Amino acid sequence: MNAELTFLAAEFIYRERPTSPRERALFDHNLRARLGSLSQRDGVVFICDSQATCASLEPIAQGFDLADVRYAIVNPEPSAQQRDTPFRYGWDTPASWQQMAPSDRWARILYALEVAAQQPPDGYLVMPALDAVYNRQLLERLVAASRDEHRVARAVSPHTRLVHTPLPDASPQQSEIADLHNAAFDRAALEHICQTGGQGYWGKLGIIPFELCAPLHSHVETHTWEDDLEIDRVLTELGHPARCIPIDDPALYRLTPPVFDRVAVRATIERHLHYSLKIPGEKPSALHSPPSAASRERAAHDPAYARLLAEANSLIDVCDADMQHRVADYGASWVDWGAYRYVARPGDPAVEVWKQRRSV
């Protein structure tokens, strides 16, 4: 990238643009909103799993006048040492599994950091999740918060307590799924996290000054699962702690994930519960904390939401019980996410990443 960019957006696209009308409409809506936040002084790099995925994105990217649009194919490499995990844990067709190093997301984060590190320092790498929806005004607000009183460069992330804001034309059934999803994740442990000195950088969206990308690339530990927490940790160690600012205006920033049914809500809960396994001791997942004050207040006045909150609490308990049964049987648990299977063990920050050989 030769242009001097204000923002370089790194879009991590792990499969081709969806073909089903419902999924494609949501994917296209989210991506167009993010690209629409960029200007003629900004660029985007689509970091994809295949050439087919790159080609599927071109019709959307061509509709935006940006300084630079690039495509890259980046996937994780097989691990040099293959453990016997699939055999030990009794997976189906255990010989078909191949251990990867690192995860696909870490491989693409490293590539994004490397590209951004080659830019002049006065700009920002933007790494959004696919469910993040925002506009230019949000990016400008993040930039304004990126320098403290000592002019130290900071990464900045917005944080919203609502993990699912459906599209305006969503059906009543889809709005119900969004409420169930929010009820599960709108928890007391997270409602004031920006104000209590907690996590500063969030994987849903963050801007990172170009000048911090090279040291981040050199210091992050890619065996960890929660890449946003690892980035947050390293930024603090480098003397550039990230900032988190609460955003409650969906016109500026919202999350609209492809979660259309209860199966998808459960899968999201399962994945987040597994994040907590690595924590030493008995510290529970944030999902085990009580509902937020706002969620409890809504439940007190909205019987339909109260039922969904009870359902969400039950789902969390069932998913946690399943995970703990695996831990009791195997000393570990695992969950599928996209094309990969993640294996986590209590108190161990390292996660194993597996993929079936026939699809590698």
mmCIF file of C-alpha atoms in Angstrom:
data_model
loop_
_atom_site.group_PDB
_atom_site.id
_atom_site.type_symbol
_atom_site.label_atom_id
_atom_site.label_comp_id
_atom_site.label_asym_id
_atom_site.label_seq_id
_atom_site.Cartn_x
_atom_site.Cartn_y
_atom_site.Cartn_z
ATOM 1 C CA MET A 1 0.000 0.000 0.000
ATOM 2 C CA ASN A 2 1.658 3.184 -1.191
ATOM 3 C CA ALA A 3 -0.950 5.779 -0.184
ATOM 4 C CA GLU A 4 -0.596 7.522 3.167
ATOM 5 C CA LEU A 5 -3.738 6.354 4.892
ATOM 6 C CA THR A 6 -5.781 7.727 7.764
ATOM 7 C CA PHE A 7 -7.476 4.368 8.344
ATOM 8 C CA LEU A 8 -6.583 0.930 7.095
ATOM 9 C CA ALA A 9 -9.508 -1.434 7.652
ATOM 10 C CA ALA A 10 -8.579 -5.115 7.881
ATOM 11 C CA GLU A 11 -11.591 -7.262 7.074
ATOM 12 C CA PHE A 12 -11.162 -10.901 8.141
ATOM 13 C CA ILE A 13 -13.374 -12.948 5.818
ATOM 14 C CA TYR A 14 -13.252 -16.662 6.546
ATOM 15 C CA ARG A 15 -15.630 -17.935 3.857
ATOM 16 C CA GLU A 16 -17.320 -16.841 0.657
ATOM 17 C CA ARG A 17 -20.050 -14.216 0.777
ATOM 18 C CA PRO A 18 -23.207 -16.034 1.929
ATOM 19 C CA THR A 19 -25.649 -17.311 -0.688
ATOM 20 C CA SER A 20 -28.832 -17.631 1.399
ATOM 21 C CA PRO A 21 -30.917 -14.435 1.066
ATOM 22 C CA ARG A 22 -31.184 -13.807 4.814
ATOM 23 C CA GLU A 23 -27.487 -14.272 5.552
ATOM 24 C CA ARG A 24 -26.374 -12.368 2.461
ATOM 25 C CA ALA A 25 -28.622 -9.396 3.251
ATOM 26 C CA LEU A 26 -27.136 -9.114 6.740
ATOM 27 C CA PHE A 27 -23.534 -9.681 5.622
ATOM 28 C CA ASP A 28 -23.841 -7.097 2.840
ATOM 29 C CA HIS A 29 -25.554 -4.570 5.109
ATOM 30 C CA ASN A 30 -22.808 -4.812 7.723
ATOM 31 C CA LEU A 31 -19.926 -4.710 5.250
ATOM 32 C CA ARG A 32 -21.360 -1.781 3.288
ATOM 33 C CA ALA A 33 -21.803 0.185 6.506
ATOM 34 C CA ARG A 34 -18.181 -0.395 7.515
ATOM 35 C CA LEU A 35 -16.816 0.465 4.070
ATOM 36 C CA GLY A 36 -19.080 3.516 4.034
ATOM 37 C CA SER A 37 -17.281 4.825 7.127
ATOM 38 C CA LEU A 38 -14.076 5.108 5.078
ATOM 39 C CA SER A 39 -13.022 8.001 2.845
ATOM 40 C CA GLN A 40 -10.775 8.562 -0.174
ATOM 41 C CA ARG A 41 -7.837 8.790 2.266
ATOM 42 C CA ASP A 42 -8.491 5.319 3.662
ATOM 43 C CA GLY A 43 -7.852 1.783 2.534
ATOM 44 C CA VAL A 44 -9.108 -1.731 3.121
ATOM 45 C CA VAL A 45 -7.405 -5.091 2.966
ATOM 46 C CA PHE A 46 -9.624 -8.147 2.726
ATOM 47 C CA ILE A 47 -7.765 -10.985 4.432
ATOM 48 C CA CYS A 48 -9.499 -14.115 3.234
ATOM 49 C CA ASP A 49 -9.350 -17.889 3.302
ATOM 50 C CA SER A 50 -9.461 -18.422 -0.472
ATOM 51 C CA GLN A 51 -9.471 -16.808 -3.893
ATOM 52 C CA ALA A 52 -13.166 -17.634 -4.200
ATOM 53 C CA THR A 53 -13.871 -15.587 -1.077
ATOM 54 C CA CYS A 54 -11.880 -12.665 -2.447
ATOM 55 C CA ALA A 55 -13.816 -12.795 -5.726
ATOM 56 C CA SER A 56 -17.166 -12.869 -3.921
ATOM 57 C CA LEU A 57 -16.356 -9.562 -2.212
ATOM 58 C CA GLU A 58 -15.368 -7.598 -5.301
ATOM 59 C CA PRO A 59 -18.915 -6.544 -6.307
ATOM 60 C CA ILE A 60 -19.330 -4.778 -2.958
ATOM 61 C CA ALA A 61 -15.830 -3.272 -2.754
ATOM 62 C CA GLN A 62 -16.123 -1.786 -6.241
ATOM 63 C CA GLY A 63 -18.920 0.472 -5.008
ATOM 64 C CA PHE A 64 -16.588 2.498 -2.751
ATOM 65 C CA ASP A 65 -14.017 5.122 -3.718
ATOM 66 C CA LEU A 66 -11.073 4.326 -1.433
ATOM 67 C CA ALA A 67 -7.371 5.115 -1.653
ATOM 68 C CA ASP A 68 -6.453 1.448 -1.738
ATOM 69 C CA VAL A 69 -8.280 -1.879 -1.883
ATOM 70 C CA ARG A 70 -6.247 -5.063 -1.487
ATOM 71 C CA TYR A 71 -6.920 -8.786 -1.146
ATOM 72 C CA ALA A 72 -4.804 -11.397 0.588
ATOM 73 C CA ILE A 73 -5.220 -15.106 1.229
ATOM 74 C CA VAL A 74 -4.007 -15.996 4.719
ATOM 75 C CA ASN A 75 -4.582 -19.269 6.556
ATOM 76 C CA PRO A 76 -2.875 -20.902 9.542
ATOM 77 C CA GLU A 77 -0.167 -23.478 8.957
ATOM 78 C CA PRO A 78 -0.264 -26.977 10.442
ATOM 79 C CA SER A 79 1.473 -27.287 13.785
ATOM 80 C CA ALA A 80 4.963 -28.758 13.672
ATOM 81 C CA GLN A 81 4.057 -31.135 16.493
ATOM 82 C CA GLN A 82 0.752 -32.967 16.222
ATOM 83 C CA ARG A 83 -0.751 -34.097 19.530
ATOM 84 C CA ASP A 84 -2.936 -37.183 19.887
ATOM 85 C CA THR A 85 -5.917 -35.166 21.130
ATOM 86 C CA PRO A 86 -8.502 -36.504 18.601
ATOM 87 C CA PHE A 87 -7.712 -40.094 19.586
ATOM 88 C CA ARG A 88 -7.487 -39.374 23.307
ATOM 89 C CA TYR A 89 -10.825 -37.579 23.365
ATOM 90 C CA GLY A 90 -12.665 -39.983 21.084
ATOM 91 C CA TRP A 91 -13.536 -37.643 18.222
ATOM 92 C CA ASP A 92 -15.183 -39.021 15.109
ATOM 93 C CA THR A 93 -12.651 -40.067 12.440
ATOM 94 C CA PRO A 94 -9.721 -38.996 14.643
ATOM 95 C CA ALA A 95 -7.116 -39.541 11.921
ATOM 96 C CA SER A 96 -8.769 -36.860 9.781
ATOM 97 C CA TRP A 97 -7.926 -34.043 12.214
ATOM 98 C CA GLN A 98 -4.871 -31.821 11.846
ATOM 99 C CA GLN A 99 -3.575 -29.470 14.524
ATOM 100 C CA MET A 100 -3.038 -25.890 13.355
ATOM 101 C CA ALA A 101 -0.741 -23.125 14.582
ATOM 102 C CA PRO A 102 -2.073 -20.585 15.240
ATOM 103 C CA SER A 103 -5.825 -20.039 14.774
ATOM 104 C CA ASP A 104 -7.086 -18.605 11.502
ATOM 105 C CA ARG A 105 -7.952 -15.356 13.258
ATOM 106 C CA TRP A 106 -4.474 -14.993 14.755
ATOM 107 C CA ALA A 107 -2.901 -15.666 11.352
ATOM 108 C CA ARG A 108 -4.959 -12.829 9.858
ATOM 109 C CA ILE A 109 -4.320 -10.478 12.781
ATOM 110 C CA LEU A 110 -0.563 -10.953 12.363
ATOM 111 C CA TYR A 111 -0.846 -10.208 8.658
ATOM 112 C CA ALA A 112 -2.898 -7.068 9.354
ATOM 113 C CA LEU A 113 -0.371 -5.847 11.930
ATOM 114 C CA GLU A 114 2.467 -6.460 9.487
ATOM 115 C CA VAL A 115 0.786 -4.484 6.694
ATOM 116 C CA ALA A 116 -0.178 -1.651 9.039
ATOM 117 C CA ALA A 117 3.360 -1.449 10.461
ATOM 118 C CA GLN A 118 4.589 -0.467 6.984
ATOM 119 C CA GLN A 119 2.408 2.652 6.964
ATOM 120 C CA PRO A 120 3.540 6.152 8.051
ATOM 121 C CA PRO A 121 2.774 6.532 11.763
ATOM 122 C CA ASP A 122 -0.086 9.043 11.585
ATOM 123 C CA GLY A 123 -2.933 6.640 10.994
ATOM 124 C CA TYR A 124 -4.858 3.719 12.440
ATOM 125 C CA LEU A 125 -5.442 0.047 11.816
ATOM 126 C CA VAL A 126 -9.124 -0.878 12.177
ATOM 127 C CA MET A 127 -9.939 -4.543 12.817
ATOM 128 C CA PRO A 128 -13.724 -5.021 12.979
ATOM 129 C CA ALA A 129 -15.686 -8.194 13.562
ATOM 130 C CA LEU A 130 -18.170 -9.141 10.869
ATOM 131 C CA ASP A 131 -21.106 -8.143 13.083
ATOM 132 C CA ALA A 132 -19.780 -4.619 13.763
ATOM 133 C CA VAL A 133 -21.756 -1.776 12.171
ATOM 134 C CA TYR A 134 -20.578 1.830 12.515
ATOM 135 C CA ASN A 135 -20.092 5.135 10.703
ATOM 136 C CA ARG A 136 -17.432 7.792 10.195
ATOM 137 C CA GLN A 137 -18.532 9.719 13.244
ATOM 138 C CA LEU A 138 -17.658 6.766 15.466
ATOM 139 C CA LEU A 139 -14.169 6.445 13.974
ATOM 140 C CA GLU A 140 -13.565 10.149 14.545
ATOM 141 C CA ARG A 141 -14.710 9.814 18.150
ATOM 142 C CA LEU A 142 -12.289 6.932 18.681
ATOM 143 C CA VAL A 143 -9.446 8.987 17.211
ATOM 144 C CA ALA A 144 -10.254 11.872 19.558
ATOM 145 C CA ALA A 145 -9.896 9.455 22.481
ATOM 146 C CA SER A 146 -6.686 7.906 21.197
ATOM 147 C CA ARG A 147 -4.290 10.484 22.696
ATOM 148 C CA ASP A 148 -4.165 11.074 26.431
ATOM 149 C CA GLU A 149 -3.018 14.226 28.196
ATOM 150 C CA HIS A 150 0.609 13.141 27.709
ATOM 151 C CA ARG A 151 0.046 12.514 23.971
ATOM 152 C CA VAL A 152 0.726 8.801 24.378
ATOM 153 C CA ALA A 153 -0.697 6.835 21.461
ATOM 154 C CA ARG A 154 -3.530 4.528 22.475
ATOM 155 C CA ALA A 155 -5.676 1.901 20.890
ATOM 156 C CA VAL A 156 -9.348 2.652 21.469
ATOM 157 C CA SER A 157 -12.432 0.442 21.324
ATOM 158 C CA PRO A 158 -16.128 1.175 21.620
ATOM 159 C CA HIS A 159 -18.172 -1.098 23.849
ATOM 160 C CA THR A 160 -21.884 -1.735 23.792
ATOM 161 C CA ARG A 161 -23.757 -3.857 26.285
ATOM 162 C CA LEU A 162 -26.131 -5.048 23.534
ATOM 163 C CA VAL A 163 -24.507 -7.776 21.460
ATOM 164 C CA HIS A 164 -27.425 -8.034 19.030
ATOM 165 C CA THR A 165 -29.239 -5.124 17.409
ATOM 166 C CA PRO A 166 -31.358 -6.594 14.603
ATOM 167 C CA LEU A 167 -31.886 -4.923 11.255
ATOM 168 C CA PRO A 168 -34.770 -2.416 11.146
ATOM 169 C CA ASP A 169 -36.934 -4.743 9.033
ATOM 170 C CA ALA A 170 -36.390 -7.760 11.286
ATOM 171 C CA SER A 171 -39.355 -10.045 11.832
ATOM 172 C CA PRO A 172 -40.868 -10.478 15.305
ATOM 173 C CA GLN A 173 -39.233 -13.900 15.487
ATOM 174 C CA GLN A 174 -35.815 -12.426 14.709
ATOM 175 C CA SER A 175 -36.322 -9.658 17.271
ATOM 176 C CA GLU A 176 -37.102 -12.338 19.848
ATOM 177 C CA ILE A 177 -33.827 -14.136 19.048
ATOM 178 C CA ALA A 178 -31.990 -10.812 19.400
ATOM 179 C CA ASP A 179 -33.586 -10.260 22.810
ATOM 180 C CA LEU A 180 -32.613 -13.790 23.892
ATOM 181 C CA HIS A 181 -29.041 -13.188 22.727
ATOM 182 C CA ASN A 182 -28.851 -9.869 24.560
ATOM 183 C CA ALA A 183 -30.376 -11.363 27.701
ATOM 184 C CA ALA A 184 -27.597 -13.950 27.785
ATOM 185 C CA PHE A 185 -24.764 -11.443 27.408
ATOM 186 C CA ASP A 186 -26.034 -8.293 29.118
ATOM 187 C CA ARG A 187 -24.358 -9.116 32.433
ATOM 188 C CA ALA A 188 -23.379 -7.160 35.526
ATOM 189 C CA ALA A 189 -19.718 -8.137 35.131
ATOM 190 C CA LEU A 190 -19.592 -6.257 31.823
ATOM 191 C CA GLU A 191 -21.904 -3.269 32.261
ATOM 192 C CA HIS A 192 -19.296 -0.846 33.680
ATOM 193 C CA ILE A 193 -16.143 -2.437 32.309
ATOM 194 C CA CYS A 194 -14.993 0.727 30.517
ATOM 195 C CA GLN A 195 -15.188 2.765 33.717
ATOM 196 C CA THR A 196 -13.626 0.238 36.124
ATOM 197 C CA GLY A 197 -10.215 -0.143 34.536
ATOM 198 C CA GLY A 198 -11.087 -3.447 32.902
ATOM 199 C CA GLN A 199 -10.427 -4.544 29.366
ATOM 200 C CA GLY A 200 -9.582 -1.686 27.025
ATOM 201 C CA TYR A 201 -9.276 -3.349 23.625
ATOM 202 C CA TRP A 202 -12.210 -5.355 22.252
ATOM 203 C CA GLY A 203 -12.198 -7.786 19.368
ATOM 204 C CA LYS A 204 -15.499 -6.508 17.998
ATOM 205 C CA LEU A 205 -13.821 -3.253 16.952
ATOM 206 C CA GLY A 206 -10.759 -1.237 17.818
ATOM 207 C CA ILE A 207 -8.414 1.289 16.243
ATOM 208 C CA ILE A 208 -4.679 0.768 16.769
ATOM 209 C CA PRO A 209 -2.148 3.503 15.880
ATOM 210 C CA PHE A 210 0.112 2.351 13.059
ATOM 211 C CA GLU A 211 3.149 3.072 15.247
ATOM 212 C CA LEU A 212 2.073 0.360 17.716
ATOM 213 C CA CYS A 213 1.502 -2.372 15.136
ATOM 214 C CA ALA A 214 5.124 -3.524 14.777
ATOM 215 C CA PRO A 215 5.732 -3.947 18.532
ATOM 216 C CA LEU A 216 2.370 -5.682 18.870
ATOM 217 C CA HIS A 217 3.321 -8.082 16.096
ATOM 218 C CA SER A 218 6.558 -8.891 17.928
ATOM 219 C CA HIS A 219 5.113 -9.435 21.404
ATOM 220 C CA VAL A 220 1.682 -11.084 21.165
ATOM 221 C CA GLU A 221 1.384 -14.733 22.198
ATOM 222 C CA THR A 222 -0.655 -16.426 19.485
ATOM 223 C CA HIS A 223 -1.394 -19.596 21.445
ATOM 224 C CA THR A 224 -4.026 -17.685 23.414
ATOM 225 C CA TRP A 225 -7.650 -17.884 22.341
ATOM 226 C CA GLU A 226 -9.023 -14.441 23.189
ATOM 227 C CA ASP A 227 -6.873 -12.362 20.883
ATOM 228 C CA ASP A 228 -8.449 -9.105 22.056
ATOM 229 C CA LEU A 229 -7.382 -9.764 25.658
ATOM 230 C CA GLU A 230 -3.868 -10.628 24.505
ATOM 231 C CA ILE A 231 -3.627 -7.437 22.433
ATOM 232 C CA ASP A 232 -4.911 -5.515 25.447
ATOM 233 C CA ARG A 233 -2.286 -7.125 27.703
ATOM 234 C CA VAL A 234 0.612 -6.385 25.366
ATOM 235 C CA LEU A 235 -0.448 -2.784 24.797
ATOM 236 C CA THR A 236 -0.406 -2.242 28.559
ATOM 237 C CA GLU A 237 3.056 -3.822 28.864
ATOM 238 C CA LEU A 238 4.307 -1.567 26.067
ATOM 239 C CA GLY A 239 3.194 1.505 28.024
ATOM 240 C CA HIS A 240 0.291 2.264 25.697
ATOM 241 C CA PRO A 241 -2.777 0.947 27.536
ATOM 242 C CA ALA A 242 -5.899 0.772 25.429
ATOM 243 C CA ARG A 243 -9.013 2.780 26.172
ATOM 244 C CA CYS A 244 -12.577 1.544 26.093
ATOM 245 C CA ILE A 245 -15.442 3.991 25.674
ATOM 246 C CA PRO A 246 -19.109 3.061 26.100
ATOM 247 C CA ILE A 247 -21.323 3.712 23.090
ATOM 248 C CA ASP A 248 -25.056 3.412 23.618
ATOM 249 C CA ASP A 249 -26.160 5.034 20.359
ATOM 250 C CA PRO A 250 -26.872 2.360 17.707
ATOM 251 C CA ALA A 251 -26.687 5.034 15.017
ATOM 252 C CA LEU A 252 -22.963 5.276 15.793
ATOM 253 C CA TYR A 253 -22.160 1.670 16.633
ATOM 254 C CA ARG A 254 -24.054 -1.546 16.947
ATOM 255 C CA LEU A 255 -23.556 -5.279 16.617
ATOM 256 C CA THR A 256 -25.709 -7.229 14.179
ATOM 257 C CA PRO A 257 -24.497 -10.839 14.116
ATOM 258 C CA PRO A 258 -25.765 -13.675 11.889
ATOM 259 C CA VAL A 259 -27.595 -15.260 14.817
ATOM 260 C CA PHE A 260 -31.010 -16.240 13.519
ATOM 261 C CA ASP A 261 -32.169 -19.027 15.843
ATOM 262 C CA ARG A 262 -31.733 -20.580 19.257
ATOM 263 C CA VAL A 263 -29.116 -23.015 17.971
ATOM 264 C CA ALA A 264 -26.871 -20.088 17.058
ATOM 265 C CA VAL A 265 -27.476 -18.391 20.421
ATOM 266 C CA ARG A 266 -26.463 -21.590 22.192
ATOM 267 C CA ALA A 267 -23.311 -21.938 20.060
ATOM 268 C CA THR A 268 -22.281 -18.383 20.968
ATOM 269 C CA ILE A 269 -22.826 -19.063 24.672
ATOM 270 C CA GLU A 270 -20.802 -22.273 24.451
ATOM 271 C CA ARG A 271 -17.869 -20.485 22.857
ATOM 272 C CA HIS A 272 -17.815 -17.713 25.441
ATOM 273 C CA LEU A 273 -18.015 -20.120 28.357
ATOM 274 C CA HIS A 274 -14.925 -21.878 27.031
ATOM 275 C CA TYR A 275 -13.004 -18.595 27.213
ATOM 276 C CA SER A 276 -13.171 -18.798 31.007
ATOM 277 C CA LEU A 277 -11.514 -22.226 31.263
ATOM 278 C CA LYS A 278 -8.046 -20.753 30.855
ATOM 279 C CA ILE A 279 -8.399 -18.541 33.938
ATOM 280 C CA PRO A 280 -6.439 -19.969 36.912
ATOM 281 C CA GLY A 281 -8.499 -20.746 39.977
ATOM 282 C CA GLU A 282 -12.263 -20.792 40.107
ATOM 283 C CA LYS A 283 -13.113 -17.413 38.574
ATOM 284 C CA PRO A 284 -16.363 -17.928 36.627
ATOM 285 C CA SER A 285 -17.296 -16.654 33.211
ATOM 286 C CA ALA A 286 -18.850 -13.210 33.017
ATOM 287 C CA LEU A 287 -21.962 -15.019 31.801
ATOM 288 C CA HIS A 288 -22.405 -16.400 35.315
ATOM 289 C CA SER A 289 -22.707 -12.919 36.810
ATOM 290 C CA PRO A 290 -26.221 -11.543 37.370
ATOM 291 C CA PRO A 291 -28.045 -9.747 34.566
ATOM 292 C CA SER A 292 -27.194 -6.067 34.261
ATOM 293 C CA ALA A 293 -29.314 -3.493 36.069
ATOM 294 C CA ALA A 294 -30.860 -2.434 32.752
ATOM 295 C CA SER A 295 -31.719 -6.018 31.886
ATOM 296 C CA ARG A 296 -33.302 -6.634 35.286
ATOM 297 C CA GLU A 297 -35.310 -3.419 35.030
ATOM 298 C CA ARG A 298 -36.617 -4.374 31.601
ATOM 299 C CA ALA A 299 -37.567 -7.838 32.836
ATOM 300 C CA ALA A 300 -39.525 -6.274 35.708
ATOM 301 C CA HIS A 301 -41.772 -4.401 33.257
ATOM 302 C CA ASP A 302 -41.743 -6.674 30.189
ATOM 303 C CA PRO A 303 -43.091 -10.208 30.785
ATOM 304 C CA ALA A 304 -41.954 -11.416 27.361
ATOM 305 C CA TYR A 305 -38.393 -10.289 28.028
ATOM 306 C CA ALA A 306 -38.544 -11.783 31.528
ATOM 307 C CA ARG A 307 -39.296 -15.166 29.948
ATOM 308 C CA LEU A 308 -36.386 -14.770 27.528
ATOM 309 C CA LEU A 309 -34.062 -13.807 30.383
ATOM 310 C CA ALA A 310 -35.061 -16.959 32.258
ATOM 311 C CA GLU A 311 -34.470 -18.971 29.081
ATOM 312 C CA ALA A 312 -31.050 -17.359 28.622
ATOM 313 C CA ASN A 313 -30.060 -18.161 32.210
ATOM 314 C CA SER A 314 -31.154 -21.771 31.695
ATOM 315 C CA LEU A 315 -29.171 -21.998 28.439
ATOM 316 C CA ILE A 316 -26.042 -20.728 30.182
ATOM 317 C CA ASP A 317 -26.463 -23.328 32.935
ATOM 318 C CA VAL A 318 -27.018 -26.181 30.461
ATOM 319 C CA CYS A 319 -24.037 -25.189 28.299
ATOM 320 C CA ASP A 320 -21.818 -24.827 31.358
ATOM 321 C CA ALA A 321 -22.883 -28.253 32.641
ATOM 322 C CA ASP A 322 -21.997 -29.818 29.277
ATOM 323 C CA MET A 323 -18.592 -28.148 29.352
ATOM 324 C CA GLN A 324 -17.907 -29.215 32.937
ATOM 325 C CA HIS A 325 -18.872 -32.822 32.162
ATOM 326 C CA ARG A 326 -16.240 -32.881 29.419
ATOM 327 C CA VAL A 327 -13.693 -31.393 31.781
ATOM 328 C CA ALA A 328 -14.520 -34.066 34.356
ATOM 329 C CA ASP A 329 -14.193 -36.838 31.755
ATOM 330 C CA TYR A 330 -11.183 -35.584 29.790
ATOM 331 C CA GLY A 331 -9.574 -32.728 31.700
ATOM 332 C CA ALA A 332 -10.487 -30.470 28.774
ATOM 333 C CA SER A 333 -13.410 -29.302 26.682
ATOM 334 C CA TRP A 334 -13.784 -28.245 23.089
ATOM 335 C CA VAL A 335 -16.089 -26.245 20.866
ATOM 336 C CA ASP A 336 -16.425 -25.808 17.113
ATOM 337 C CA TRP A 337 -16.136 -22.305 15.669
ATOM 338 C CA GLY A 338 -16.338 -21.932 11.921
ATOM 339 C CA ALA A 339 -14.129 -24.534 10.264
ATOM 340 C CA TYR A 340 -12.028 -25.084 13.407
ATOM 341 C CA ARG A 341 -12.283 -26.912 16.715
ATOM 342 C CA TYR A 342 -10.796 -25.308 19.823
ATOM 343 C CA VAL A 343 -9.618 -27.326 22.805
ATOM 344 C CA ALA A 344 -9.295 -25.549 26.162
ATOM 345 C CA ARG A 345 -8.095 -26.844 29.531
ATOM 346 C CA PRO A 346 -8.730 -25.411 32.999
ATOM 347 C CA GLY A 347 -6.052 -22.924 34.010
ATOM 348 C CA ASP A 348 -4.118 -23.260 30.743
ATOM 349 C CA PRO A 349 -3.946 -20.082 28.600
ATOM 350 C CA ALA A 350 -2.852 -22.101 25.537
ATOM 351 C CA VAL A 351 -5.565 -23.444 23.257
ATOM 352 C CA GLU A 352 -5.258 -26.184 20.660
ATOM 353 C CA VAL A 353 -6.739 -25.448 17.228
ATOM 354 C CA TRP A 354 -7.780 -28.323 14.953
ATOM 355 C CA LYS A 355 -9.190 -28.675 11.462
ATOM 356 C CA GLN A 356 -10.214 -31.759 9.540
ATOM 357 C CA ARG A 357 -7.647 -32.675 6.904
ATOM 358 C CA ARG A 358 -10.119 -33.191 4.103
ATOM 359 C CA SER A 359 -11.012 -29.473 4.236
ATOM 360 C CA VAL A 360 -7.480 -28.129 4.751
#
